[in-house]
One Martini backbone bead per residue (centre of mass of N, CA, C, O) as a GRO file, in nm:
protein
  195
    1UNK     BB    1  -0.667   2.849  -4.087
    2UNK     BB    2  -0.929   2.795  -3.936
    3UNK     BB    3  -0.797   2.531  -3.770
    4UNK     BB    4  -0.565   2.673  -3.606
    5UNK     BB    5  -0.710   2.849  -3.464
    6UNK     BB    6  -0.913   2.632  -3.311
    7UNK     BB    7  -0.636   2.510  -3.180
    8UNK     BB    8  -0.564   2.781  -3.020
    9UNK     BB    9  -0.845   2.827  -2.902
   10UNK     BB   10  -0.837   2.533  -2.758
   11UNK     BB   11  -0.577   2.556  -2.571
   12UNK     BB   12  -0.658   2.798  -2.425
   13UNK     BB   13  -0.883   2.690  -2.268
   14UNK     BB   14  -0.714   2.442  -2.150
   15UNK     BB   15  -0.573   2.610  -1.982
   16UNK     BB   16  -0.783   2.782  -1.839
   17UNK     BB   17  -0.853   2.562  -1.679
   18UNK     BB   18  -0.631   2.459  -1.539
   19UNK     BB   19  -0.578   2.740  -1.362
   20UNK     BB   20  -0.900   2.699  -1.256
   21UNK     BB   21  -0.789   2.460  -1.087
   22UNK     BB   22  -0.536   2.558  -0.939
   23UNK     BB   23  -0.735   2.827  -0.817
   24UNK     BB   24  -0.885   2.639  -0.615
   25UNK     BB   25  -0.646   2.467  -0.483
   26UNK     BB   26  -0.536   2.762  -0.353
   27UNK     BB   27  -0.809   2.826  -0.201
   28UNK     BB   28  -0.791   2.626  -0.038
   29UNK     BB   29  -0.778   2.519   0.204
   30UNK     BB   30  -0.645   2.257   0.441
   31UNK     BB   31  -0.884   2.139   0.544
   32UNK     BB   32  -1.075   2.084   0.261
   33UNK     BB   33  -0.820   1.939   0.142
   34UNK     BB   34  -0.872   1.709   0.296
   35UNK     BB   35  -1.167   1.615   0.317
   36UNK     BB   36  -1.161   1.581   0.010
   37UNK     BB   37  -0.919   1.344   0.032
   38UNK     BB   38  -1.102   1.188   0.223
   39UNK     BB   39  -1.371   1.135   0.027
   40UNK     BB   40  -1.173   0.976  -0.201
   41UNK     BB   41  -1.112   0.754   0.003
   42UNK     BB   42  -1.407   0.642   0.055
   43UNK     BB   43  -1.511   0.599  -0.226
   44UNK     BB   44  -1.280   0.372  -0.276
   45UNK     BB   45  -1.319   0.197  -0.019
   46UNK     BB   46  -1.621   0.132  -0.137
   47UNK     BB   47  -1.606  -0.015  -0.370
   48UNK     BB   48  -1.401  -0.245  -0.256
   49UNK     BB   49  -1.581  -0.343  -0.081
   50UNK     BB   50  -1.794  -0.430  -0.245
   51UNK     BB   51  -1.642  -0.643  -0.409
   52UNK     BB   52  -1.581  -0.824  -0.180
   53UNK     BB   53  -1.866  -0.896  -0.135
   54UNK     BB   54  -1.949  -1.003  -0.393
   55UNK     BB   55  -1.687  -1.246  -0.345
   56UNK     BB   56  -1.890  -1.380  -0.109
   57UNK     BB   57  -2.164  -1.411  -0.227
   58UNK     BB   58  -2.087  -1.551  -0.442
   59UNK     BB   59  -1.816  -1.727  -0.534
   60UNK     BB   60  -1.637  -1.521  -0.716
   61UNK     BB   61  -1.353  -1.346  -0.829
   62UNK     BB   62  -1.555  -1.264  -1.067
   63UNK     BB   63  -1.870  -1.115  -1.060
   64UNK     BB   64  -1.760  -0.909  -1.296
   65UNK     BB   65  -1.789  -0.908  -1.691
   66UNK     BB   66  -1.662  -0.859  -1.986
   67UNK     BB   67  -1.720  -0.880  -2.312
   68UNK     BB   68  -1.475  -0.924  -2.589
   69UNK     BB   69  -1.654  -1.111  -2.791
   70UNK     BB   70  -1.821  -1.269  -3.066
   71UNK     BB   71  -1.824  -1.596  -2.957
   72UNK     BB   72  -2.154  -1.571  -2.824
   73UNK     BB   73  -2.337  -1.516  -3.046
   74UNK     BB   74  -2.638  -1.413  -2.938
   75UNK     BB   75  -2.604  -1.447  -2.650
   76UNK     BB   76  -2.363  -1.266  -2.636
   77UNK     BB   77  -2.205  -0.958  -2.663
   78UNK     BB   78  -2.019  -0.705  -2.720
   79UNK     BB   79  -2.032  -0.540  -2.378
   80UNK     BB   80  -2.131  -0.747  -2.186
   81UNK     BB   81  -2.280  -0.806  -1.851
   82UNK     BB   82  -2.150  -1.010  -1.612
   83UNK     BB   83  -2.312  -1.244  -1.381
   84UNK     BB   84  -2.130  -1.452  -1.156
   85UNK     BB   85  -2.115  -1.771  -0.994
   86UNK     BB   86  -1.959  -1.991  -0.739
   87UNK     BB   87  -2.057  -2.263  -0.651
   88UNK     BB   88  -1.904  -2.568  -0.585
   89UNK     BB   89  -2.199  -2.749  -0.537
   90UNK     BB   90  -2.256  -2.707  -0.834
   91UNK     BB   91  -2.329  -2.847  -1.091
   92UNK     BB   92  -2.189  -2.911  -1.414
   93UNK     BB   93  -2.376  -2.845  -1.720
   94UNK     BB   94  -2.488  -2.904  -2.048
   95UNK     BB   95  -2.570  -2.550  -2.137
   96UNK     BB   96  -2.372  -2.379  -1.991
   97UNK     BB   97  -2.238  -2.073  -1.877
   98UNK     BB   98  -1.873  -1.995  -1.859
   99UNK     BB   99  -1.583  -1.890  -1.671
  100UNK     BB  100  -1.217  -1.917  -1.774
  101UNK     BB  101  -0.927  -2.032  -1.703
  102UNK     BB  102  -0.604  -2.052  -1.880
  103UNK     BB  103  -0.321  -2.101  -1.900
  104UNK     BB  104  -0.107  -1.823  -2.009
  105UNK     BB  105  -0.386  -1.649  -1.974
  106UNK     BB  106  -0.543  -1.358  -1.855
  107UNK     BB  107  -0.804  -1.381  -1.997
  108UNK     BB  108  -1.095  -1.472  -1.940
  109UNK     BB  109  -1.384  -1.700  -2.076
  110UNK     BB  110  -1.663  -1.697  -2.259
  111UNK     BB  111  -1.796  -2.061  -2.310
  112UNK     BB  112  -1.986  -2.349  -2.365
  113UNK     BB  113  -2.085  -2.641  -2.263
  114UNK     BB  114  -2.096  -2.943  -2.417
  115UNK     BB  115  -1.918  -3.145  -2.247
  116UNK     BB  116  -1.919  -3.466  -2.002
  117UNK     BB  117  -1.711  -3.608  -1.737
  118UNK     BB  118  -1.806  -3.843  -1.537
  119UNK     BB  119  -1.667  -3.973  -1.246
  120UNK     BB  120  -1.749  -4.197  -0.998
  121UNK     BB  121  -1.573  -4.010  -0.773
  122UNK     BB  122  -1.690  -3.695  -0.901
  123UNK     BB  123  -1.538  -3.609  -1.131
  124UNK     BB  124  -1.484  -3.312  -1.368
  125UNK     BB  125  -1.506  -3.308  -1.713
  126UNK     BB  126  -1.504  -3.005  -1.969
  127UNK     BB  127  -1.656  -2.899  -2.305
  128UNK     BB  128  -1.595  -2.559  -2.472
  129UNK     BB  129  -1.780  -2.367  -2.671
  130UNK     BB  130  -1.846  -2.092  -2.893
  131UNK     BB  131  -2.123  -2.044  -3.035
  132UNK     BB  132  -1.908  -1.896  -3.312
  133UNK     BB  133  -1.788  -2.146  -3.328
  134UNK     BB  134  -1.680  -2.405  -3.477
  135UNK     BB  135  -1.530  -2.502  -3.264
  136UNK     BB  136  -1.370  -2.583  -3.012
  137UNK     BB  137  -1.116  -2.539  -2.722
  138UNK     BB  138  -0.873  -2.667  -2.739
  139UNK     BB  139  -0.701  -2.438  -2.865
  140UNK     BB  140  -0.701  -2.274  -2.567
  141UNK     BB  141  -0.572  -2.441  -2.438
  142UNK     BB  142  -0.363  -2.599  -2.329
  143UNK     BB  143  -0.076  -2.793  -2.392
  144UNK     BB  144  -0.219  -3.089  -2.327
  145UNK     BB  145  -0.529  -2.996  -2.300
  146UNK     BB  146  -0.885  -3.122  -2.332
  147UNK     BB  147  -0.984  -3.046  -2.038
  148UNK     BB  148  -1.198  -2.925  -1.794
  149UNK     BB  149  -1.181  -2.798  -1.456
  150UNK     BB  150  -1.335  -2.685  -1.196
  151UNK     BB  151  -1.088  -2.517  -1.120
  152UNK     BB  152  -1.125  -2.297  -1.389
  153UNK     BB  153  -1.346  -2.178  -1.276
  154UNK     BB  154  -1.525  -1.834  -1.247
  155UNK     BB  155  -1.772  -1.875  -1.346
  156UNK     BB  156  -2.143  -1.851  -1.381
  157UNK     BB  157  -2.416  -1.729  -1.556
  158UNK     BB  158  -2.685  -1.527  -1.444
  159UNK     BB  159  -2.659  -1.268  -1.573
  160UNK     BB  160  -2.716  -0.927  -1.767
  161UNK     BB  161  -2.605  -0.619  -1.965
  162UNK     BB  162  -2.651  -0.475  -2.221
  163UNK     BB  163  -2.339  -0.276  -2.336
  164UNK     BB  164  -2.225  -0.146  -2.067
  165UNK     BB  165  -1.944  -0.254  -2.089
  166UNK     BB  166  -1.805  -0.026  -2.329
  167UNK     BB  167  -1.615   0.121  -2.112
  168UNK     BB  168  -1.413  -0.056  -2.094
  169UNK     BB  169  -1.298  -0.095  -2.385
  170UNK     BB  170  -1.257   0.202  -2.448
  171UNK     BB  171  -1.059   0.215  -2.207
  172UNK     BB  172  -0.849  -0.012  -2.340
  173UNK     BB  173  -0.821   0.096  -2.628
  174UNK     BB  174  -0.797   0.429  -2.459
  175UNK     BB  175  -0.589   0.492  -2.221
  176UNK     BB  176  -0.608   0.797  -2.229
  177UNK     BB  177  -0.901   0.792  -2.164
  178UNK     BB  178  -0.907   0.688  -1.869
  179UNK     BB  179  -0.755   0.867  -1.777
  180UNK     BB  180  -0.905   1.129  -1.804
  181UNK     BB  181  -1.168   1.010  -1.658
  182UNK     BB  182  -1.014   1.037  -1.366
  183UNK     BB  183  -0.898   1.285  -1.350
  184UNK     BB  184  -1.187   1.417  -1.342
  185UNK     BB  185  -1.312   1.237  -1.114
  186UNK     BB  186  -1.091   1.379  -0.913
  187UNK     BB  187  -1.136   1.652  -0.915
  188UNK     BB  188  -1.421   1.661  -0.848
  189UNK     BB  189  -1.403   1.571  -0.577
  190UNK     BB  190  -1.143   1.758  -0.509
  191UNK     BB  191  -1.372   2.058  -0.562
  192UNK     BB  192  -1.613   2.012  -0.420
  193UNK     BB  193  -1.864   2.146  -0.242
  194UNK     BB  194  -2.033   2.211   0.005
  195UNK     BB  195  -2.339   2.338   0.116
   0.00000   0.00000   0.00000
């Protein structure tokens, strides 16, 4: 019953938050709330525009990636934040780490050039596989392709930034909490009141 209880008593603070945000946003003029909702739209599209910059400035589509499995350890742990540029004429070179996207497949890959076949008139095929993993990437590529071309890779590897990721993570994997951290980081902004 002791729980039972503090599941009541847990639901009413639950709601009793919930009014006290109601009757914020009802005491707020017109002015204040428009200013705030103008405020919340700047942080958004200040956002937007950093990443924007970062995807001129690296020449990658994904400047910043989340590692999502352990096929890279030692090298990269799940939850590890990369940072990845893609200059075009820059050569791909065998022992570098590269981020792909394979026909077929939404989610980049990010793992090791270990072969590359260069034709003399300068075209380039690269074969990858993940450090933690036995075998190659063959059976990751689409059906009937067994190397992979300039064109598939969305950046290489520049820097790290260990375990940063993992809030994507619980995020992708615990969709509610998500919606309720933006909810919250949402209150915030359109309550905040400027001193």
């Amino acid at each position: 019953t002791a729980v039972a209880g503090g599941g009541v008593r847990g639901g009413a603070a639950g709601r009793a938050a919930a009014m006290d945000l109601f009757g914020d946003l009802r005491r707020m003029n017109k002015r204040q709330l428009y200013y705030q909702v103008l405020n919340f739209a700047m942080i958004v599209s200040s956002a937007l525009m950093i990443w924007k910059g970062l995807i001129v400035i690296t020449g990658s589509e994904s400047p910043i990636v989340v590692v999502l499995s352990g096929s890279m350890e030692p090298a990269f742990h799940r939850g590890d934040l990369l940072f990845l540029t893609n200059f075009h004429d820059d050569p791909i070179r065998a022992g570098e780490i590269v981020v792909f996207k394979v026909e077929g497949r939404d989610i980049p890959i990010v793992h090791r050039v270990i072969k590359i076949h260069e034709k003399e008139n300068g075209d380039i095929k690269f074969l990858t596989k993940g450090d933690n993993n036995e075998v190659d990437d063959r059976g990751l590529y689409k059906e009937g392709q067994n190397w992979l071309e300039k064109k598939d890779v969305v950046g290489r590897a520049r820097g790290f930034l260990p375990y940063v990721g993992m809030v994507t993570i619980i995020m992708n994997d615990y969709p509610k909490f998500k919606y309720a951290l933006l909810a919250v980081m949402g209150a915030y902004v359109l309550l905040k009141r400027e001193s």
